[in-house]
Amino acid sequence: MMATVKETKEFLESKLNGFRPDVALIVGSGLNGLAAALDKPLKIPYDEVPNFPKVSVAGHTGDIVFGELEGKKLMMLCGRVHLYEGRSVAEVVYPVHVIDSLGVKVLVVTNAAGGINPQFNPGDLMLIEDHINHLAVNPLVGGINGENTVRFLDMTAAYSTRLREKMENAAEKLQIPLRRGVYLATLGPNYETPAEVKAFAWHGADAIGMSTVPEVILARYHNIEVLGVSCITNLAAGIALRRLSHEEVLEVGKAAEGKLVKLLGGFLAAL
Ligand code: HPA
């Protein structure tokens, strides 16, 4: 594993001419347009990057985009692979090893999620305060690189209190409403049943999605500070009396994108 991460890192560094990203972003379904906001972008398709997992879901393009926003040097990963595609958890978190190898100390993750909290509406943005791992897999199982030294990682404040404060301040300054809550990750690929959503509400989940949690666990292992934002693209099954569709999730994500770009800009300016 370290050998393959090293190869990926060296390939990327050979393209970067000394550019050293400070902040990495992993962005989910329908939120890829964030990359268009970057100054002096350098776009590298995942296909060209040695050992990088290739994406295969509608709404994802699969590009690493390096560039600047609000004076910060960014590395954006547009598109991720998911466990529900039958990919291994090692593949899902591979980009986080690469982010770490490049010396990045702050990771921002965004995703699309269904709203469980009855106060949420489609199009809302939610600052992730904490998560519930309902995936039944974990990137630390069996150790990293054959070294089983990663058990019992502390997950208190996995979503950095410092970064959350900065994001809350940015939202207030920009007058962009920002919800906060707990993100629960489920395997998918089907959306939940109303009974599952009810159970997850009792567990304390405010939003539900199919990503993010493995990457955040591995980022914490690497001691990378994490900020997470969910775009509430729909009300979770049974919360609203209608069926869910992936097209709708993508559409609402697209519609909320401008707000999210503004918010991230404000956050980065405050970093
Ligand atoms: N459930 C799970 N994942 C999701 C949802 C949902 O309702 N919406 C967007 N991603």
PDB file of C-alpha atoms and ligand atoms in Angstrom:
ATOM      1  CA  MET A   1       0.000   0.000   0.000  1.00  0.00           C
ATOM      2  CA  MET A   2       2.679   2.561   0.955  1.00  0.00           C
ATOM      3  CA  ALA A   3       4.506   1.731  -2.273  1.00  0.00           C
ATOM      4  CA  THR A   4       1.393   2.455  -4.345  1.00  0.00           C
ATOM      5  CA  VAL A   5       0.583   5.664  -2.426  1.00  0.00           C
ATOM      6  CA  LYS A   6       4.175   6.780  -2.991  1.00  0.00           C
ATOM      7  CA  GLU A   7       3.796   6.192  -6.723  1.00  0.00           C
ATOM      8  CA  THR A   8       0.571   8.225  -6.818  1.00  0.00           C
ATOM      9  CA  LYS A   9       2.122  11.021  -4.767  1.00  0.00           C
ATOM     10  CA  GLU A  10       5.204  11.207  -6.983  1.00  0.00           C
ATOM     11  CA  PHE A  11       3.060  11.295 -10.126  1.00  0.00           C
ATOM     12  CA  LEU A  12       0.978  14.181  -8.740  1.00  0.00           C
ATOM     13  CA  GLU A  13       4.035  16.067  -7.524  1.00  0.00           C
ATOM     14  CA  SER A  14       5.558  15.742 -10.996  1.00  0.00           C
ATOM     15  CA  LYS A  15       2.541  17.697 -12.325  1.00  0.00           C
ATOM     16  CA  LEU A  16       2.415  20.300  -9.592  1.00  0.00           C
ATOM     17  CA  ASN A  17       5.583  22.361 -10.069  1.00  0.00           C
ATOM     18  CA  GLY A  18       5.992  22.847  -6.345  1.00  0.00           C
ATOM     19  CA  PHE A  19       2.326  23.708  -5.683  1.00  0.00           C
ATOM     20  CA  ARG A  20       1.543  22.353  -2.207  1.00  0.00           C
ATOM     21  CA  PRO A  21      -2.147  22.069  -1.334  1.00  0.00           C
ATOM     22  CA  ASP A  22      -3.200  23.182   2.172  1.00  0.00           C
ATOM     23  CA  VAL A  23      -6.770  21.983   2.007  1.00  0.00           C
ATOM     24  CA  ALA A  24      -8.321  18.961   0.298  1.00  0.00           C
ATOM     25  CA  LEU A  25     -11.983  18.706  -0.636  1.00  0.00           C
ATOM     26  CA  ILE A  26     -13.868  15.549  -1.486  1.00  0.00           C
ATOM     27  CA  VAL A  27     -17.143  16.471  -3.147  1.00  0.00           C
ATOM     28  CA  GLY A  28     -20.112  14.272  -3.850  1.00  0.00           C
ATOM     29  CA  SER A  29     -23.018  13.813  -6.236  1.00  0.00           C
ATOM     30  CA  GLY A  30     -24.001  16.872  -8.210  1.00  0.00           C
ATOM     31  CA  LEU A  31     -21.603  19.173  -6.406  1.00  0.00           C
ATOM     32  CA  ASN A  32     -18.750  18.978  -8.898  1.00  0.00           C
ATOM     33  CA  GLY A  33     -19.260  22.550 -10.126  1.00  0.00           C
ATOM     34  CA  LEU A  34     -17.254  23.781  -7.152  1.00  0.00           C
ATOM     35  CA  ALA A  35     -14.152  23.122  -9.213  1.00  0.00           C
ATOM     36  CA  ALA A  36     -15.227  25.851 -11.656  1.00  0.00           C
ATOM     37  CA  ALA A  37     -14.719  28.423  -8.887  1.00  0.00           C
ATOM     38  CA  LEU A  38     -10.990  27.689  -8.590  1.00  0.00           C
ATOM     39  CA  ASP A  39      -8.339  30.113  -9.824  1.00  0.00           C
ATOM     40  CA  LYS A  40      -5.560  28.696 -12.038  1.00  0.00           C
ATOM     41  CA  PRO A  41      -6.999  25.194 -12.044  1.00  0.00           C
ATOM     42  CA  LEU A  42      -4.957  22.151 -12.969  1.00  0.00           C
ATOM     43  CA  LYS A  43      -7.316  19.291 -13.744  1.00  0.00           C
ATOM     44  CA  ILE A  44      -6.088  15.709 -13.778  1.00  0.00           C
ATOM     45  CA  PRO A  45      -8.612  12.970 -14.609  1.00  0.00           C
ATOM     46  CA  TYR A  46      -8.560  10.058 -12.169  1.00  0.00           C
ATOM     47  CA  ASP A  47      -7.918   7.819 -15.207  1.00  0.00           C
ATOM     48  CA  GLU A  48      -4.460   9.312 -15.604  1.00  0.00           C
ATOM     49  CA  VAL A  49      -3.446   8.988 -11.958  1.00  0.00           C
ATOM     50  CA  PRO A  50      -1.628   5.755 -11.087  1.00  0.00           C
ATOM     51  CA  ASN A  51      -3.512   3.552  -8.603  1.00  0.00           C
ATOM     52  CA  PHE A  52      -6.378   6.022  -8.177  1.00  0.00           C
ATOM     53  CA  PRO A  53      -9.822   4.366  -7.994  1.00  0.00           C
ATOM     54  CA  LYS A  54     -11.917   5.212 -11.068  1.00  0.00           C
ATOM     55  CA  VAL A  55     -15.468   6.448 -10.511  1.00  0.00           C
ATOM     56  CA  SER A  56     -18.530   4.937 -12.125  1.00  0.00           C
ATOM     57  CA  VAL A  57     -21.711   6.676 -10.984  1.00  0.00           C
ATOM     58  CA  ALA A  58     -23.885   9.246 -12.803  1.00  0.00           C
ATOM     59  CA  GLY A  59     -23.140  12.790 -11.659  1.00  0.00           C
ATOM     60  CA  HIS A  60     -19.484  12.051 -10.948  1.00  0.00           C
ATOM     61  CA  THR A  61     -16.733  12.887 -13.365  1.00  0.00           C
ATOM     62  CA  GLY A  62     -13.668  11.757 -11.529  1.00  0.00           C
ATOM     63  CA  ASP A  63     -11.098  14.549 -11.603  1.00  0.00           C
ATOM     64  CA  ILE A  64      -8.532  15.896  -9.216  1.00  0.00           C
ATOM     65  CA  VAL A  65      -8.460  19.665  -9.566  1.00  0.00           C
ATOM     66  CA  PHE A  66      -5.689  21.694  -7.984  1.00  0.00           C
ATOM     67  CA  GLY A  67      -6.107  25.457  -7.736  1.00  0.00           C
ATOM     68  CA  GLU A  68      -6.639  28.418  -5.453  1.00  0.00           C
ATOM     69  CA  LEU A  69      -9.701  29.850  -3.796  1.00  0.00           C
ATOM     70  CA  GLU A  70      -9.653  32.753  -1.334  1.00  0.00           C
ATOM     71  CA  GLY A  71      -5.862  32.565  -1.237  1.00  0.00           C
ATOM     72  CA  LYS A  72      -5.831  28.935  -0.108  1.00  0.00           C
ATOM     73  CA  LYS A  73      -4.184  26.197  -2.125  1.00  0.00           C
ATOM     74  CA  LEU A  74      -6.718  23.471  -2.756  1.00  0.00           C
ATOM     75  CA  MET A  75      -6.850  19.941  -3.975  1.00  0.00           C
ATOM     76  CA  MET A  76     -10.385  19.018  -4.994  1.00  0.00           C
ATOM     77  CA  LEU A  77     -11.422  15.442  -5.550  1.00  0.00           C
ATOM     78  CA  CYS A  78     -14.511  15.564  -7.715  1.00  0.00           C
ATOM     79  CA  GLY A  79     -16.103  12.171  -7.566  1.00  0.00           C
ATOM     80  CA  ARG A  80     -15.653   9.287  -5.182  1.00  0.00           C
ATOM     81  CA  VAL A  81     -16.150   5.556  -5.249  1.00  0.00           C
ATOM     82  CA  HIS A  82     -18.736   3.999  -2.968  1.00  0.00           C
ATOM     83  CA  LEU A  83     -19.060   0.733  -1.115  1.00  0.00           C
ATOM     84  CA  TYR A  84     -22.413   0.157  -2.833  1.00  0.00           C
ATOM     85  CA  GLU A  85     -20.613  -0.145  -6.164  1.00  0.00           C
ATOM     86  CA  GLY A  86     -18.984  -3.250  -4.766  1.00  0.00           C
ATOM     87  CA  ARG A  87     -15.723  -1.433  -4.157  1.00  0.00           C
ATOM     88  CA  SER A  88     -13.590  -2.307  -1.166  1.00  0.00           C
ATOM     89  CA  VAL A  89     -13.234   0.070   1.735  1.00  0.00           C
ATOM     90  CA  ALA A  90      -9.509   0.253   0.891  1.00  0.00           C
ATOM     91  CA  GLU A  91     -10.405   1.664  -2.541  1.00  0.00           C
ATOM     92  CA  VAL A  92     -12.913   4.075  -1.027  1.00  0.00           C
ATOM     93  CA  VAL A  93     -10.323   5.616   1.289  1.00  0.00           C
ATOM     94  CA  TYR A  94      -7.301   5.420  -1.029  1.00  0.00           C
ATOM     95  CA  PRO A  95      -7.543   9.137  -1.927  1.00  0.00           C
ATOM     96  CA  VAL A  96      -7.269  10.032   1.769  1.00  0.00           C
ATOM     97  CA  HIS A  97      -3.904   8.236   2.001  1.00  0.00           C
ATOM     98  CA  VAL A  98      -2.833  10.282  -1.023  1.00  0.00           C
ATOM     99  CA  ILE A  99      -4.082  13.528   0.537  1.00  0.00           C
ATOM    100  CA  ASP A 100      -2.068  12.711   3.647  1.00  0.00           C
ATOM    101  CA  SER A 101       1.037  11.849   1.625  1.00  0.00           C
ATOM    102  CA  LEU A 102       0.905  15.330   0.059  1.00  0.00           C
ATOM    103  CA  GLY A 103       1.022  16.892   3.528  1.00  0.00           C
ATOM    104  CA  VAL A 104      -2.536  18.250   3.569  1.00  0.00           C
ATOM    105  CA  LYS A 105      -3.773  18.914   7.105  1.00  0.00           C
ATOM    106  CA  VAL A 106      -7.388  19.990   6.466  1.00  0.00           C
ATOM    107  CA  LEU A 107     -10.040  17.947   4.677  1.00  0.00           C
ATOM    108  CA  VAL A 108     -13.474  19.213   3.685  1.00  0.00           C
ATOM    109  CA  VAL A 109     -16.019  16.575   2.715  1.00  0.00           C
ATOM    110  CA  THR A 110     -19.365  17.251   1.109  1.00  0.00           C
ATOM    111  CA  ASN A 111     -22.133  14.850   0.240  1.00  0.00           C
ATOM    112  CA  ALA A 112     -25.756  14.551  -0.714  1.00  0.00           C
ATOM    113  CA  ALA A 113     -28.003  13.278   2.051  1.00  0.00           C
ATOM    114  CA  GLY A 114     -31.611  12.613   2.835  1.00  0.00           C
ATOM    115  CA  GLY A 115     -33.086  14.734   5.611  1.00  0.00           C
ATOM    116  CA  ILE A 116     -34.368  12.837   8.636  1.00  0.00           C
ATOM    117  CA  ASN A 117     -34.716  15.784  10.992  1.00  0.00           C
ATOM    118  CA  PRO A 118     -38.297  16.981  10.380  1.00  0.00           C
ATOM    119  CA  GLN A 119     -37.162  20.615  10.356  1.00  0.00           C
ATOM    120  CA  PHE A 120     -34.974  20.093   7.286  1.00  0.00           C
ATOM    121  CA  ASN A 121     -36.014  20.969   3.722  1.00  0.00           C
ATOM    122  CA  PRO A 122     -34.576  19.891   0.374  1.00  0.00           C
ATOM    123  CA  GLY A 123     -31.841  22.353  -0.594  1.00  0.00           C
ATOM    124  CA  ASP A 124     -30.713  22.937   3.017  1.00  0.00           C
ATOM    125  CA  LEU A 125     -27.049  22.693   3.897  1.00  0.00           C
ATOM    126  CA  MET A 126     -26.108  20.844   7.089  1.00  0.00           C
ATOM    127  CA  LEU A 127     -22.843  21.161   8.950  1.00  0.00           C
ATOM    128  CA  ILE A 128     -21.920  17.654  10.086  1.00  0.00           C
ATOM    129  CA  GLU A 129     -21.371  17.693  13.850  1.00  0.00           C
ATOM    130  CA  ASP A 130     -20.828  13.978  14.206  1.00  0.00           C
ATOM    131  CA  HIS A 131     -21.544  10.725  12.412  1.00  0.00           C
ATOM    132  CA  ILE A 132     -22.925   7.250  12.944  1.00  0.00           C
ATOM    133  CA  ASN A 133     -21.154   4.456  11.085  1.00  0.00           C
ATOM    134  CA  HIS A 134     -23.913   2.109   9.976  1.00  0.00           C
ATOM    135  CA  LEU A 135     -21.808   0.622   7.169  1.00  0.00           C
ATOM    136  CA  ALA A 136     -20.534  -2.427   9.036  1.00  0.00           C
ATOM    137  CA  VAL A 137     -17.088  -1.819   7.533  1.00  0.00           C
ATOM    138  CA  ASN A 138     -14.205   0.290   8.715  1.00  0.00           C
ATOM    139  CA  PRO A 139     -10.988   1.228   6.879  1.00  0.00           C
ATOM    140  CA  LEU A 140      -8.914   0.519   9.994  1.00  0.00           C
ATOM    141  CA  VAL A 141      -9.934  -3.142  10.277  1.00  0.00           C
ATOM    142  CA  GLY A 142      -6.905  -5.376   9.883  1.00  0.00           C
ATOM    143  CA  GLY A 143      -4.560  -2.426  10.210  1.00  0.00           C
ATOM    144  CA  ILE A 144      -2.883  -0.231   7.640  1.00  0.00           C
ATOM    145  CA  ASN A 145       0.059  -1.672   5.721  1.00  0.00           C
ATOM    146  CA  GLY A 146      -0.158  -4.868   7.714  1.00  0.00           C
ATOM    147  CA  GLU A 147       0.538  -2.968  10.914  1.00  0.00           C
ATOM    148  CA  ASN A 148      -2.236  -3.390  13.369  1.00  0.00           C
ATOM    149  CA  THR A 149      -1.481  -0.253  15.317  1.00  0.00           C
ATOM    150  CA  VAL A 150      -4.641   1.609  14.511  1.00  0.00           C
ATOM    151  CA  ARG A 151      -7.183   0.155  16.895  1.00  0.00           C
ATOM    152  CA  PHE A 152      -9.095   2.269  19.354  1.00  0.00           C
ATOM    153  CA  LEU A 153      -8.694   5.556  17.507  1.00  0.00           C
ATOM    154  CA  ASP A 154     -10.368   8.369  19.440  1.00  0.00           C
ATOM    155  CA  MET A 155     -13.362   9.747  17.527  1.00  0.00           C
ATOM    156  CA  THR A 156     -14.362  12.506  19.938  1.00  0.00           C
ATOM    157  CA  ALA A 157     -14.728  15.695  17.898  1.00  0.00           C
ATOM    158  CA  ALA A 158     -13.962  13.825  14.665  1.00  0.00           C
ATOM    159  CA  TYR A 159     -15.454  16.867  12.948  1.00  0.00           C
ATOM    160  CA  SER A 160     -13.127  19.604  14.140  1.00  0.00           C
ATOM    161  CA  THR A 161     -14.646  22.047  16.600  1.00  0.00           C
ATOM    162  CA  ARG A 162     -12.253  24.729  15.334  1.00  0.00           C
ATOM    163  CA  LEU A 163     -13.303  24.274  11.724  1.00  0.00           C
ATOM    164  CA  ARG A 164     -16.994  24.061  12.590  1.00  0.00           C
ATOM    165  CA  GLU A 165     -16.759  27.403  14.369  1.00  0.00           C
ATOM    166  CA  LYS A 166     -15.123  28.949  11.322  1.00  0.00           C
ATOM    167  CA  MET A 167     -17.871  27.552   9.099  1.00  0.00           C
ATOM    168  CA  GLU A 168     -20.643  28.759  11.418  1.00  0.00           C
ATOM    169  CA  ASN A 169     -19.083  32.232  11.418  1.00  0.00           C
ATOM    170  CA  ALA A 170     -18.771  32.251   7.634  1.00  0.00           C
ATOM    171  CA  ALA A 171     -22.415  31.224   7.271  1.00  0.00           C
ATOM    172  CA  GLU A 172     -23.551  33.953   9.629  1.00  0.00           C
ATOM    173  CA  LYS A 173     -21.476  36.596   7.862  1.00  0.00           C
ATOM    174  CA  LEU A 174     -22.807  35.553   4.453  1.00  0.00           C
ATOM    175  CA  GLN A 175     -26.327  35.071   5.805  1.00  0.00           C
ATOM    176  CA  ILE A 176     -26.496  31.577   4.395  1.00  0.00           C
ATOM    177  CA  PRO A 177     -28.711  29.382   6.579  1.00  0.00           C
ATOM    178  CA  LEU A 178     -26.775  26.400   7.870  1.00  0.00           C
ATOM    179  CA  ARG A 179     -28.329  23.481   9.702  1.00  0.00           C
ATOM    180  CA  ARG A 180     -26.289  21.250  11.924  1.00  0.00           C
ATOM    181  CA  GLY A 181     -26.648  17.617  12.783  1.00  0.00           C
ATOM    182  CA  VAL A 182     -25.555  14.009  12.786  1.00  0.00           C
ATOM    183  CA  TYR A 183     -24.868  12.187   9.498  1.00  0.00           C
ATOM    184  CA  LEU A 184     -25.551   8.472   9.365  1.00  0.00           C
ATOM    185  CA  ALA A 185     -23.871   6.395   6.659  1.00  0.00           C
ATOM    186  CA  THR A 186     -25.645   3.366   5.308  1.00  0.00           C
ATOM    187  CA  LEU A 187     -24.363   0.931   2.687  1.00  0.00           C
ATOM    188  CA  GLY A 188     -27.085   1.417   0.044  1.00  0.00           C
ATOM    189  CA  PRO A 189     -27.478   1.155  -2.875  1.00  0.00           C
ATOM    190  CA  ASN A 190     -31.238   1.256  -2.299  1.00  0.00           C
ATOM    191  CA  TYR A 191     -32.718   4.181  -0.435  1.00  0.00           C
ATOM    192  CA  GLU A 192     -33.990   3.292   3.019  1.00  0.00           C
ATOM    193  CA  THR A 193     -37.381   1.975   3.959  1.00  0.00           C
ATOM    194  CA  PRO A 194     -39.555   4.301   6.033  1.00  0.00           C
ATOM    195  CA  ALA A 195     -39.109   1.870   8.970  1.00  0.00           C
ATOM    196  CA  GLU A 196     -35.324   2.183   8.714  1.00  0.00           C
ATOM    197  CA  VAL A 197     -35.559   5.960   8.609  1.00  0.00           C
ATOM    198  CA  LYS A 198     -37.732   5.915  11.735  1.00  0.00           C
ATOM    199  CA  ALA A 199     -35.190   3.681  13.498  1.00  0.00           C
ATOM    200  CA  PHE A 200     -32.310   5.951  12.485  1.00  0.00           C
ATOM    201  CA  ALA A 201     -34.204   8.971  13.787  1.00  0.00           C
ATOM    202  CA  TRP A 202     -34.403   7.229  17.159  1.00  0.00           C
ATOM    203  CA  HIS A 203     -30.660   6.581  16.936  1.00  0.00           C
ATOM    204  CA  GLY A 204     -30.133  10.344  16.688  1.00  0.00           C
ATOM    205  CA  ALA A 205     -29.480  10.760  12.962  1.00  0.00           C
ATOM    206  CA  ASP A 206     -30.453  14.037  11.288  1.00  0.00           C
ATOM    207  CA  ALA A 207     -29.393  13.081   7.776  1.00  0.00           C
ATOM    208  CA  ILE A 208     -28.574   9.901   5.919  1.00  0.00           C
ATOM    209  CA  GLY A 209     -26.240   9.104   3.045  1.00  0.00           C
ATOM    210  CA  MET A 210     -24.016   6.428   1.552  1.00  0.00           C
ATOM    211  CA  SER A 211     -20.517   7.907   1.784  1.00  0.00           C
ATOM    212  CA  THR A 212     -18.088  10.059   3.753  1.00  0.00           C
ATOM    213  CA  VAL A 213     -17.741   8.043   6.976  1.00  0.00           C
ATOM    214  CA  PRO A 214     -14.851   5.764   5.835  1.00  0.00           C
ATOM    215  CA  GLU A 215     -12.895   8.764   4.523  1.00  0.00           C
ATOM    216  CA  VAL A 216     -13.420  10.683   7.763  1.00  0.00           C
ATOM    217  CA  ILE A 217     -12.260   7.738   9.891  1.00  0.00           C
ATOM    218  CA  LEU A 218      -9.090   7.429   7.825  1.00  0.00           C
ATOM    219  CA  ALA A 219      -8.504  11.187   7.872  1.00  0.00           C
ATOM    220  CA  ARG A 220      -8.693  11.109  11.669  1.00  0.00           C
ATOM    221  CA  TYR A 221      -6.231   8.215  11.672  1.00  0.00           C
ATOM    222  CA  HIS A 222      -3.853  10.469   9.699  1.00  0.00           C
ATOM    223  CA  ASN A 223      -4.609  13.298  12.119  1.00  0.00           C
ATOM    224  CA  ILE A 224      -6.132  15.451   9.395  1.00  0.00           C
ATOM    225  CA  GLU A 225      -8.698  18.000  10.615  1.00  0.00           C
ATOM    226  CA  VAL A 226     -12.119  17.393   9.077  1.00  0.00           C
ATOM    227  CA  LEU A 227     -15.043  19.600   8.147  1.00  0.00           C
ATOM    228  CA  GLY A 228     -18.187  18.050   6.658  1.00  0.00           C
ATOM    229  CA  VAL A 229     -21.198  19.576   4.926  1.00  0.00           C
ATOM    230  CA  SER A 230     -24.229  17.668   3.692  1.00  0.00           C
ATOM    231  CA  CYS A 231     -26.553  18.991   1.049  1.00  0.00           C
ATOM    232  CA  ILE A 232     -30.038  17.824   2.001  1.00  0.00           C
ATOM    233  CA  THR A 233     -31.262  16.801  -1.441  1.00  0.00           C
ATOM    234  CA  ASN A 234     -34.500  15.154  -0.367  1.00  0.00           C
ATOM    235  CA  LEU A 235     -36.496  14.198   2.667  1.00  0.00           C
ATOM    236  CA  ALA A 236     -35.629  10.636   3.690  1.00  0.00           C
ATOM    237  CA  ALA A 237     -38.128   7.897   2.885  1.00  0.00           C
ATOM    238  CA  GLY A 238     -41.362   8.162   4.818  1.00  0.00           C
ATOM    239  CA  ILE A 239     -40.638  11.717   6.025  1.00  0.00           C
ATOM    240  CA  ALA A 240     -42.370  13.004   2.900  1.00  0.00           C
ATOM    241  CA  LEU A 241     -45.121  11.017   1.267  1.00  0.00           C
ATOM    242  CA  ARG A 242     -43.389  10.563  -2.047  1.00  0.00           C
ATOM    243  CA  ARG A 243     -40.959   8.281  -3.757  1.00  0.00           C
ATOM    244  CA  LEU A 244     -37.250   9.096  -3.978  1.00  0.00           C
ATOM    245  CA  SER A 245     -35.341   9.449  -7.218  1.00  0.00           C
ATOM    246  CA  HIS A 246     -31.649   9.789  -7.972  1.00  0.00           C
ATOM    247  CA  GLU A 247     -32.474  12.414 -10.636  1.00  0.00           C
ATOM    248  CA  GLU A 248     -34.111  14.577  -8.003  1.00  0.00           C
ATOM    249  CA  VAL A 249     -31.123  14.163  -5.693  1.00  0.00           C
ATOM    250  CA  LEU A 250     -28.827  15.375  -8.489  1.00  0.00           C
ATOM    251  CA  GLU A 251     -31.118  18.267  -9.407  1.00  0.00           C
ATOM    252  CA  VAL A 252     -31.453  19.612  -5.879  1.00  0.00           C
ATOM    253  CA  GLY A 253     -27.699  19.181  -5.367  1.00  0.00           C
ATOM    254  CA  LYS A 254     -27.085  21.267  -8.492  1.00  0.00           C
ATOM    255  CA  ALA A 255     -29.511  23.946  -7.333  1.00  0.00           C
ATOM    256  CA  ALA A 256     -27.796  24.226  -3.935  1.00  0.00           C
ATOM    257  CA  GLU A 257     -24.329  24.333  -5.424  1.00  0.00           C
ATOM    258  CA  GLY A 258     -24.018  28.129  -5.676  1.00  0.00           C
ATOM    259  CA  LYS A 259     -24.823  28.469  -1.981  1.00  0.00           C
ATOM    260  CA  LEU A 260     -22.276  25.828  -1.080  1.00  0.00           C
ATOM    261  CA  VAL A 261     -19.534  27.417  -3.206  1.00  0.00           C
ATOM    262  CA  LYS A 262     -20.172  30.776  -1.493  1.00  0.00           C
ATOM    263  CA  LEU A 263     -20.139  29.169   1.924  1.00  0.00           C
ATOM    264  CA  LEU A 264     -16.903  27.280   1.275  1.00  0.00           C
ATOM    265  CA  GLY A 265     -15.362  30.486  -0.047  1.00  0.00           C
ATOM    266  CA  GLY A 266     -16.256  32.250   3.196  1.00  0.00           C
ATOM    267  CA  PHE A 267     -14.899  29.351   5.220  1.00  0.00           C
ATOM    268  CA  LEU A 268     -11.617  29.263   3.301  1.00  0.00           C
ATOM    269  CA  ALA A 269     -11.202  33.013   3.632  1.00  0.00           C
ATOM    270  CA  ALA A 270     -11.497  32.607   7.410  1.00  0.00           C
ATOM    271  CA  LEU A 271      -9.037  29.713   7.622  1.00  0.00           C
TER     272      LEU A 271
HETATM  273  N1  HPA B   1     -30.751   8.188   1.630  1.00  0.00           N
HETATM  274  C1  HPA B   1     -29.465   7.773   1.467  1.00  0.00           C
HETATM  275  N2  HPA B   1     -28.584   8.422   0.740  1.00  0.00           N
HETATM  276  C2  HPA B   1     -28.992   9.564   0.146  1.00  0.00           C
HETATM  277  C3  HPA B   1     -30.291  10.057   0.268  1.00  0.00           C
HETATM  278  C4  HPA B   1     -31.223   9.323   1.062  1.00  0.00           C
HETATM  279  O1  HPA B   1     -32.400   9.693   1.226  1.00  0.00           O
HETATM  280  N3  HPA B   1     -30.374  11.209  -0.449  1.00  0.00           N
HETATM  281  C5  HPA B   1     -29.131  11.406  -0.973  1.00  0.00           C
HETATM  282  N4  HPA B   1     -28.307  10.413  -0.630  1.00  0.00           N
END
